[in-house]
CSV table of C-alpha atoms in Angstrom, one decimal:
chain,number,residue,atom,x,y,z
F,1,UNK,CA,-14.6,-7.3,-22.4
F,2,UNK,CA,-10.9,-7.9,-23.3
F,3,UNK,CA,-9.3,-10.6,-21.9
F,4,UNK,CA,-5.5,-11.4,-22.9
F,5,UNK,CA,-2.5,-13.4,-21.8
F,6,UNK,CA,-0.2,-10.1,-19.9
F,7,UNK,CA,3.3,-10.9,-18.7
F,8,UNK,CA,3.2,-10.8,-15.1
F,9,UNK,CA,5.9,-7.9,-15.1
F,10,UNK,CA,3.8,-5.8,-17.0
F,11,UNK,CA,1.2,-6.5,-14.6
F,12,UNK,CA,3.7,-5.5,-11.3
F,13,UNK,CA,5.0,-2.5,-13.3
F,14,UNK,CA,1.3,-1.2,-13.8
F,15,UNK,CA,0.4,-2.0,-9.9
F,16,UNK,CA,4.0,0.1,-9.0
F,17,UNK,CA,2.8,2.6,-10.9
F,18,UNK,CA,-0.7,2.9,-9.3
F,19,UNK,CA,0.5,2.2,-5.7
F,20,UNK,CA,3.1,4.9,-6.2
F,21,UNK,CA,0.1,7.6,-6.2
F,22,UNK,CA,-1.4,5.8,-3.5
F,23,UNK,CA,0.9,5.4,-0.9
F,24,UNK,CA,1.3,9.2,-1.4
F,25,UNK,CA,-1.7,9.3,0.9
F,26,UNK,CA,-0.2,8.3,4.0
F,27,UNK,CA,2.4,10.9,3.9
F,28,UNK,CA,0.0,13.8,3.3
F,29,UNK,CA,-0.5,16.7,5.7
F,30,UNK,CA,-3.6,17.1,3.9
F,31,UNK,CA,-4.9,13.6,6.2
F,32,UNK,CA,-3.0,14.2,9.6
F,33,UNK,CA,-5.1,17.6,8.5
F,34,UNK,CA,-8.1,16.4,8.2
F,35,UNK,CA,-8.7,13.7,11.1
F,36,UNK,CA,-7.0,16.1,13.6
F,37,UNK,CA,-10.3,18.4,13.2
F,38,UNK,CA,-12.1,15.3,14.4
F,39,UNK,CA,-9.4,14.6,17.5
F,40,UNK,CA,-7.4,12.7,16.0
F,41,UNK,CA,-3.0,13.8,16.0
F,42,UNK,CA,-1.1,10.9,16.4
F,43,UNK,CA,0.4,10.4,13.5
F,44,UNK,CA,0.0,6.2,13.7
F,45,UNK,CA,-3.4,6.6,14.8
F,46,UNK,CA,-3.9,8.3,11.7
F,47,UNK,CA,-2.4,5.9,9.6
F,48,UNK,CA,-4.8,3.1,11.1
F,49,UNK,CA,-7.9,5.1,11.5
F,50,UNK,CA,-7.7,5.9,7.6
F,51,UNK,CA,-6.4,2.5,6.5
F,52,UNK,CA,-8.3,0.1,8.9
F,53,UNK,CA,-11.4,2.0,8.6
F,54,UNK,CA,-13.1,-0.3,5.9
F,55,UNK,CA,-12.9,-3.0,7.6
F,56,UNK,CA,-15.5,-1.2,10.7
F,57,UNK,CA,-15.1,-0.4,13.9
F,58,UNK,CA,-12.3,-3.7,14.6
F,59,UNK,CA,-9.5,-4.5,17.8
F,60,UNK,CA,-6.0,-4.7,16.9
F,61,UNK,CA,-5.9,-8.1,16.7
F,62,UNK,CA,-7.5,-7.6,13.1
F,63,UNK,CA,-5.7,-4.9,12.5
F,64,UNK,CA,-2.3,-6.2,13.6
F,65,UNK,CA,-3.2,-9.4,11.4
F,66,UNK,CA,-4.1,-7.5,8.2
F,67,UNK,CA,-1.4,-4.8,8.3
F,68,UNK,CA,0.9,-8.0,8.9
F,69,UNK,CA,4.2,-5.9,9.6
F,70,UNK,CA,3.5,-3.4,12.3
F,71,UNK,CA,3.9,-4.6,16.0
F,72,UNK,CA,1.1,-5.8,17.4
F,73,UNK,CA,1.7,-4.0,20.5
F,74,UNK,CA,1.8,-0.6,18.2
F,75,UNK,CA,-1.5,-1.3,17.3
F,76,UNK,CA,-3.2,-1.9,20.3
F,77,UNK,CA,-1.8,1.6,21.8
F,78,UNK,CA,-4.1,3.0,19.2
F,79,UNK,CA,-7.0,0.2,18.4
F,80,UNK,CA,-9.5,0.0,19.4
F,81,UNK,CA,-9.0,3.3,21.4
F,82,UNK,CA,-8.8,5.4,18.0
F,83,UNK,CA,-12.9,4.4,17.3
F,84,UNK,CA,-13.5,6.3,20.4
F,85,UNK,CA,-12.7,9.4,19.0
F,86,UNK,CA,-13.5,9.1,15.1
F,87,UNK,CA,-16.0,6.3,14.0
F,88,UNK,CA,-14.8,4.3,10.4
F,89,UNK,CA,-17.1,6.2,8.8
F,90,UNK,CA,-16.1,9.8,9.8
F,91,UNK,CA,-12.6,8.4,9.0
F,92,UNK,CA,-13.4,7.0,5.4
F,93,UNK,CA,-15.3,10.9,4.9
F,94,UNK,CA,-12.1,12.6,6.2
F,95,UNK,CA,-10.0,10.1,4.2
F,96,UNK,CA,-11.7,10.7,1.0
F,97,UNK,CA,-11.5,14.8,1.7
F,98,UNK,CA,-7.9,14.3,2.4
F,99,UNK,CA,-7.6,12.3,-1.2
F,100,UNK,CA,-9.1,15.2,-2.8
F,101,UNK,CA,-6.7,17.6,-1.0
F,102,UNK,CA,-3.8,15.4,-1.6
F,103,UNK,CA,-4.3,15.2,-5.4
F,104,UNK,CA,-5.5,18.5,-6.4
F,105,UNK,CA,-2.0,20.0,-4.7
F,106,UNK,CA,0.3,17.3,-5.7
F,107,UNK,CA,-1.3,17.2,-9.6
F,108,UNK,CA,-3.0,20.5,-10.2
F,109,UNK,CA,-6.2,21.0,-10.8
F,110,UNK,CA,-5.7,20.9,-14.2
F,111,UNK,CA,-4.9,16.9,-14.3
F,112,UNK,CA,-7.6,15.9,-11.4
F,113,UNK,CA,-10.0,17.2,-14.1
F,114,UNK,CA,-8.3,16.2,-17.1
F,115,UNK,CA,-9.5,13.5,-20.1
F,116,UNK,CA,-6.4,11.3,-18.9
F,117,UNK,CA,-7.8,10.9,-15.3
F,118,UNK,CA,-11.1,9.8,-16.3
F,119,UNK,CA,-9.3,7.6,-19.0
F,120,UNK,CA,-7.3,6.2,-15.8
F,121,UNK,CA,-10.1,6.0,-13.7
F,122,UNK,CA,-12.2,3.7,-16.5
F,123,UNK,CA,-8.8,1.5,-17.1
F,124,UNK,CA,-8.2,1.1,-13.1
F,125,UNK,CA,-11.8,0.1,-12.5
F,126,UNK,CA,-12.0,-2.5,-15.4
F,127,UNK,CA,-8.9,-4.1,-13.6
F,128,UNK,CA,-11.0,-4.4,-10.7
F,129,UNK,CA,-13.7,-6.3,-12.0
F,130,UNK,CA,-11.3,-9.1,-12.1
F,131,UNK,CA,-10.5,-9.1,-8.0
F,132,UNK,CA,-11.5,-12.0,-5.8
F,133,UNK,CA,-12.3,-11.3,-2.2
F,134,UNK,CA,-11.6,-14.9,-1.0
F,135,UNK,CA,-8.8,-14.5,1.8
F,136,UNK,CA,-8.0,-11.2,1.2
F,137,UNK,CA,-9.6,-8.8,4.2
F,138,UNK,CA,-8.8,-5.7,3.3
F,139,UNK,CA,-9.0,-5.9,-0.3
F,140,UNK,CA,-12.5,-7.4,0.5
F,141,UNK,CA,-13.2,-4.7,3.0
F,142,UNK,CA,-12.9,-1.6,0.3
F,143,UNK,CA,-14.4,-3.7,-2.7
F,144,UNK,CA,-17.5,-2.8,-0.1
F,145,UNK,CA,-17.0,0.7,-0.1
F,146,UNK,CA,-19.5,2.6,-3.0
F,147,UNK,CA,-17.2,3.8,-6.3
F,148,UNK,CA,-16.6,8.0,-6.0
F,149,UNK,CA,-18.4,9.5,-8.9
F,150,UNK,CA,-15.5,12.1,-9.5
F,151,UNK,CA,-12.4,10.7,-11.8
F,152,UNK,CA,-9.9,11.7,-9.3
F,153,UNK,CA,-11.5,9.7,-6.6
F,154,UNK,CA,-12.7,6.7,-8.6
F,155,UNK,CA,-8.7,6.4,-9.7
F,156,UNK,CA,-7.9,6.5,-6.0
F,157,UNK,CA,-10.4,3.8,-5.5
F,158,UNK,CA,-9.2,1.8,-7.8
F,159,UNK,CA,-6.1,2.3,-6.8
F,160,UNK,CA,-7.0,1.0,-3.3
F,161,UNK,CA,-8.6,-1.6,-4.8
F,162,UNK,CA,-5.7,-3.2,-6.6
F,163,UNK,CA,-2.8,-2.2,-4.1
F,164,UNK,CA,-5.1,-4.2,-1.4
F,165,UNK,CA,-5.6,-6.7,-3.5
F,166,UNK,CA,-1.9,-7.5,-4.5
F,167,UNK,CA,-1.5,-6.7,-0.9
F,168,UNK,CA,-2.9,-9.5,0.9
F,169,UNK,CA,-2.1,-12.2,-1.5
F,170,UNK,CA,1.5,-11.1,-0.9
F,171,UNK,CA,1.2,-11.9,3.1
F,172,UNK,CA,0.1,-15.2,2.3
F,173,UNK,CA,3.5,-15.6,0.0
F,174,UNK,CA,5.4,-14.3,3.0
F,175,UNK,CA,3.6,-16.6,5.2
F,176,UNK,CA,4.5,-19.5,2.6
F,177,UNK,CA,8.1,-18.6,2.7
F,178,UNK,CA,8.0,-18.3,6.8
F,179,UNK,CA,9.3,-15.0,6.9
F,180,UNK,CA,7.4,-13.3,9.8
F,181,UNK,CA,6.6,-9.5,9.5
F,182,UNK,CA,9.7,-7.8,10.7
F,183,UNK,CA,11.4,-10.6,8.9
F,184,UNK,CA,9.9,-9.6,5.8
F,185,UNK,CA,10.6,-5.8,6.3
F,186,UNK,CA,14.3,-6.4,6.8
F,187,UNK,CA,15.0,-8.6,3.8
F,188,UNK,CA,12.9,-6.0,1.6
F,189,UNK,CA,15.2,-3.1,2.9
F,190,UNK,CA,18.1,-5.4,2.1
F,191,UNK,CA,16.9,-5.0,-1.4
F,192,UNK,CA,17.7,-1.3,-1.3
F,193,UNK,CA,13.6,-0.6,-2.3
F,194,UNK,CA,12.0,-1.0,1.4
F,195,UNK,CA,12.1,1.7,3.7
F,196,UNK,CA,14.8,3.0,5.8
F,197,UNK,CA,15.1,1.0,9.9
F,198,UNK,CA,14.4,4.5,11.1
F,199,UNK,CA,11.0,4.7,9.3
F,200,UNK,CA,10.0,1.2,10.5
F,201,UNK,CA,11.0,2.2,14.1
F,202,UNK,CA,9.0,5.6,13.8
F,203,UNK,CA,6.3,4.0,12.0
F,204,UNK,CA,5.6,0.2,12.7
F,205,UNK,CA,6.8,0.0,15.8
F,206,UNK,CA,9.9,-2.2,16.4
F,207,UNK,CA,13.1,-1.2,18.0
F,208,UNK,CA,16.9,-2.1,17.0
F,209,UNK,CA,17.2,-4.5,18.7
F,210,UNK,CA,14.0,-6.4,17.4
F,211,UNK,CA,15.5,-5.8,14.1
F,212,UNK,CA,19.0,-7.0,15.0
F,213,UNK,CA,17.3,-10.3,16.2
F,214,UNK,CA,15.1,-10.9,13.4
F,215,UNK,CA,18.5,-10.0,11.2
F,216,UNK,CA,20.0,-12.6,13.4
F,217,UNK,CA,17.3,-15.3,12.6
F,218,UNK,CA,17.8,-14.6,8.8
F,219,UNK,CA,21.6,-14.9,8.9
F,220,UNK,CA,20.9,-18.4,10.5
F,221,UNK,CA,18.9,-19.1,7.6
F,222,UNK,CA,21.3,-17.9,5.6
F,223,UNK,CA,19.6,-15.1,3.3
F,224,UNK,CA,21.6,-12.5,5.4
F,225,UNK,CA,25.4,-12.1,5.2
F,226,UNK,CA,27.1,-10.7,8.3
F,227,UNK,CA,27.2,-7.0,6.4
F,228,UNK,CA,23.2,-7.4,6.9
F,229,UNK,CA,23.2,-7.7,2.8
F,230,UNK,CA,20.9,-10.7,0.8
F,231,UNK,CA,23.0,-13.7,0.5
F,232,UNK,CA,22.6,-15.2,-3.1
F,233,UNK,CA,19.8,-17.7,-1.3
F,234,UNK,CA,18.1,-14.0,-0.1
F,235,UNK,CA,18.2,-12.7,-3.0
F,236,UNK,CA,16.8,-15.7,-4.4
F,237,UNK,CA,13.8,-16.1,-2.2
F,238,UNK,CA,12.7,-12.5,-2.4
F,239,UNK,CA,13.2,-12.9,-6.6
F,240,UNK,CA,10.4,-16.0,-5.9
F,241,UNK,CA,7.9,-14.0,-3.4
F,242,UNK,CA,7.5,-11.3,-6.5
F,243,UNK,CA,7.3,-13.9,-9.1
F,244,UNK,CA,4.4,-15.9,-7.0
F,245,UNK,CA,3.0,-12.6,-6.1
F,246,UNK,CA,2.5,-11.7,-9.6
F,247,UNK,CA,0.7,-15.1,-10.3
F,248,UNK,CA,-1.5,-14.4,-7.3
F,249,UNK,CA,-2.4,-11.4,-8.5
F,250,UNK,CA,-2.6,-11.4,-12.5
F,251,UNK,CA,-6.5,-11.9,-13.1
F,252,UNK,CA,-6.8,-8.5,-12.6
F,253,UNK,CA,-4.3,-7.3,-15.3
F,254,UNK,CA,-5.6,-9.9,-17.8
F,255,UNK,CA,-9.2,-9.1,-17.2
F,256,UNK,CA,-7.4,-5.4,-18.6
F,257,UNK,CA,-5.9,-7.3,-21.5
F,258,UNK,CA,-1.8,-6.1,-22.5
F,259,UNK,CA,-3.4,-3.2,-24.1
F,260,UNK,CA,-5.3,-1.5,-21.8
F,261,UNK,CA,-2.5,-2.0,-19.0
F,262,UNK,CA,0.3,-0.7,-20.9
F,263,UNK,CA,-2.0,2.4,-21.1
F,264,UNK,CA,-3.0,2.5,-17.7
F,265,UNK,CA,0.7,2.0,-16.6
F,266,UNK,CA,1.7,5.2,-19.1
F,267,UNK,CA,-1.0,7.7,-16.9
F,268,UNK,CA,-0.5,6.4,-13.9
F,269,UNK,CA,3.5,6.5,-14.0
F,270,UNK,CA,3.0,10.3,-15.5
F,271,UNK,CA,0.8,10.8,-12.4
F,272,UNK,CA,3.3,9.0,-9.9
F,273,UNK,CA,6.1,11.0,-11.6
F,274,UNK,CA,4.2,14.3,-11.1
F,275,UNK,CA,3.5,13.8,-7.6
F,276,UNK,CA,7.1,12.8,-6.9
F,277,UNK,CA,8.3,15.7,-8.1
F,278,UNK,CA,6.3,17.9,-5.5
F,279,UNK,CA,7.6,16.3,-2.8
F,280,UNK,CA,5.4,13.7,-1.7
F,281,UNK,CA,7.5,11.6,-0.1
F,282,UNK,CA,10.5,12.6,2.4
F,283,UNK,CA,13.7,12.3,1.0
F,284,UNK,CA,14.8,9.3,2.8
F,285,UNK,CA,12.1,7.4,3.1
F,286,UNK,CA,13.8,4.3,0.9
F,287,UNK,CA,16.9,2.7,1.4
F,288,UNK,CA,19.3,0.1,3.2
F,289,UNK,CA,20.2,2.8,6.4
């Protein structure tokens, strides 16, 4: 197996690239779709039914803790109320239909099928080999979960694998540099790359002025300015949570060697860019307002 030094950039662009596909997931109308025909319409109960469901039939205690940014009392309105209605294992069935769905009409058929999927697939699932499950839940949680047999799926898996993985060593960096979960939203939107206030409201939970406090607490710290931008000590701090990110999470991307992730980073950006450009994500999902 191939084992080489990768720069740790490399390593984020290749994860971007993968989680791009990804998080497609949780905007499709192909999942709301599917766990609707089991009872299931709220659109955040859909989010944690399909994303919570590997880790079993959990309160929102876990679920708050593990999704680290939603509000906690968001999460109970929905867990564990949501098993009542669809078990985790109907929801990880209805997720993977939904994955199939999702793919098939953002790609074409033609590319869920293709030589370069499989190729993908293969590269992504070599990464994995390389993931620990020491402190990280819900990477843990799917590493569980059997690998699809179909290309599409096993990409998507891997996928999962490796966004989860990054994903909770992350909260532990956030943790480190005390930023609490709403904390952590509002200085990545201050980057211009997070998502919008109004998707956090609709989505996780917190109101304006629950945001306007936690900007508050960061101005005191001084990483905001009074314009709500990164101070120079902001940006600086958010520069350090990728950088010891990265180094949380490059055994998986030199397990790949430079190699094999500068080819899975070429598919899975052609896949990302594909997807992007039929419409998977609203229009103003990202941004500063």
């Amino acid at each position: 197996m191939t084992t080489a030094a990768v720069d740790p950039r490399a390593g984020r662009r290749c994860h971007n690239a993968l989680n791009s596909l990804h998080a497609t997931l949780y905007f499709s109308p192909d999942l709301g779709r599917e766990l609707a025909e089991l009872g299931v319409t709220d659109s955040r109960a859909v989010n944690f039914a399909a994303r919570a469901a590997a880790l079993g039939r959990v309160g929102p205690g876990v679920v708050a803790a593990a999704f680290y940014n939603y509000k906690y009392e968001l999460v109970a309105r929905h867990v564990p109320a949501v098993w009542e209605t669809v078990s985790p294992e109907q929801a990880l069935q209805a997720r993977a239909r939904a994955v199939d769905a999702t793919l098939r009409r953002l790609l074409d058929d033609d590319v869920v099928e293709s030589e370069e999927m499989a190729e993908a697939a293969r590269l992504a699932l070599r990464a994995t080999e390389a993931c620990t499950r020491a402190a990280r839940p819900l990477y843990a949680a799917h590493a569980d979960l059997p690998v699809p047999e179909k290309p599409h799926l096993a990409y998507f898996h891997a996928a999962t694998l490796l966004r989860e993985h990054r994903g909770d060593g992350h909260l532990a960096v956030l943790m480190s540099a005390e930023l609490d979960g709403l904390e952590a939203v509002v200085t990545h939107t201050a980057t211009g790359k997070g998502m919008t206030p109004k998707w956090v409201f609709g989505t996780r939970g917190w109101s304006q002025e629950e945001w306007d406090a936690a900007a508050g607490r960061l101005r005191e710290r001084g990483l905001l300015d009074g314009d709500g931008e990164l101070t120079e000590a902001g940006v600086a701090l958010r520069a350090g949570i990728e950088t010891e990110t990265d180094r949380l999470d490059r055994a998986p991307y030199e397990h790949l060697g430079a190699e094999g992730v500068v080819r899975l980073t070429e598919l899975a950006t052609g896949f990302a860019r594909r997807a992007l450009a039929a419409g998977a994500f609203p229009a103003n999902l990202l941004g500063k307002s």
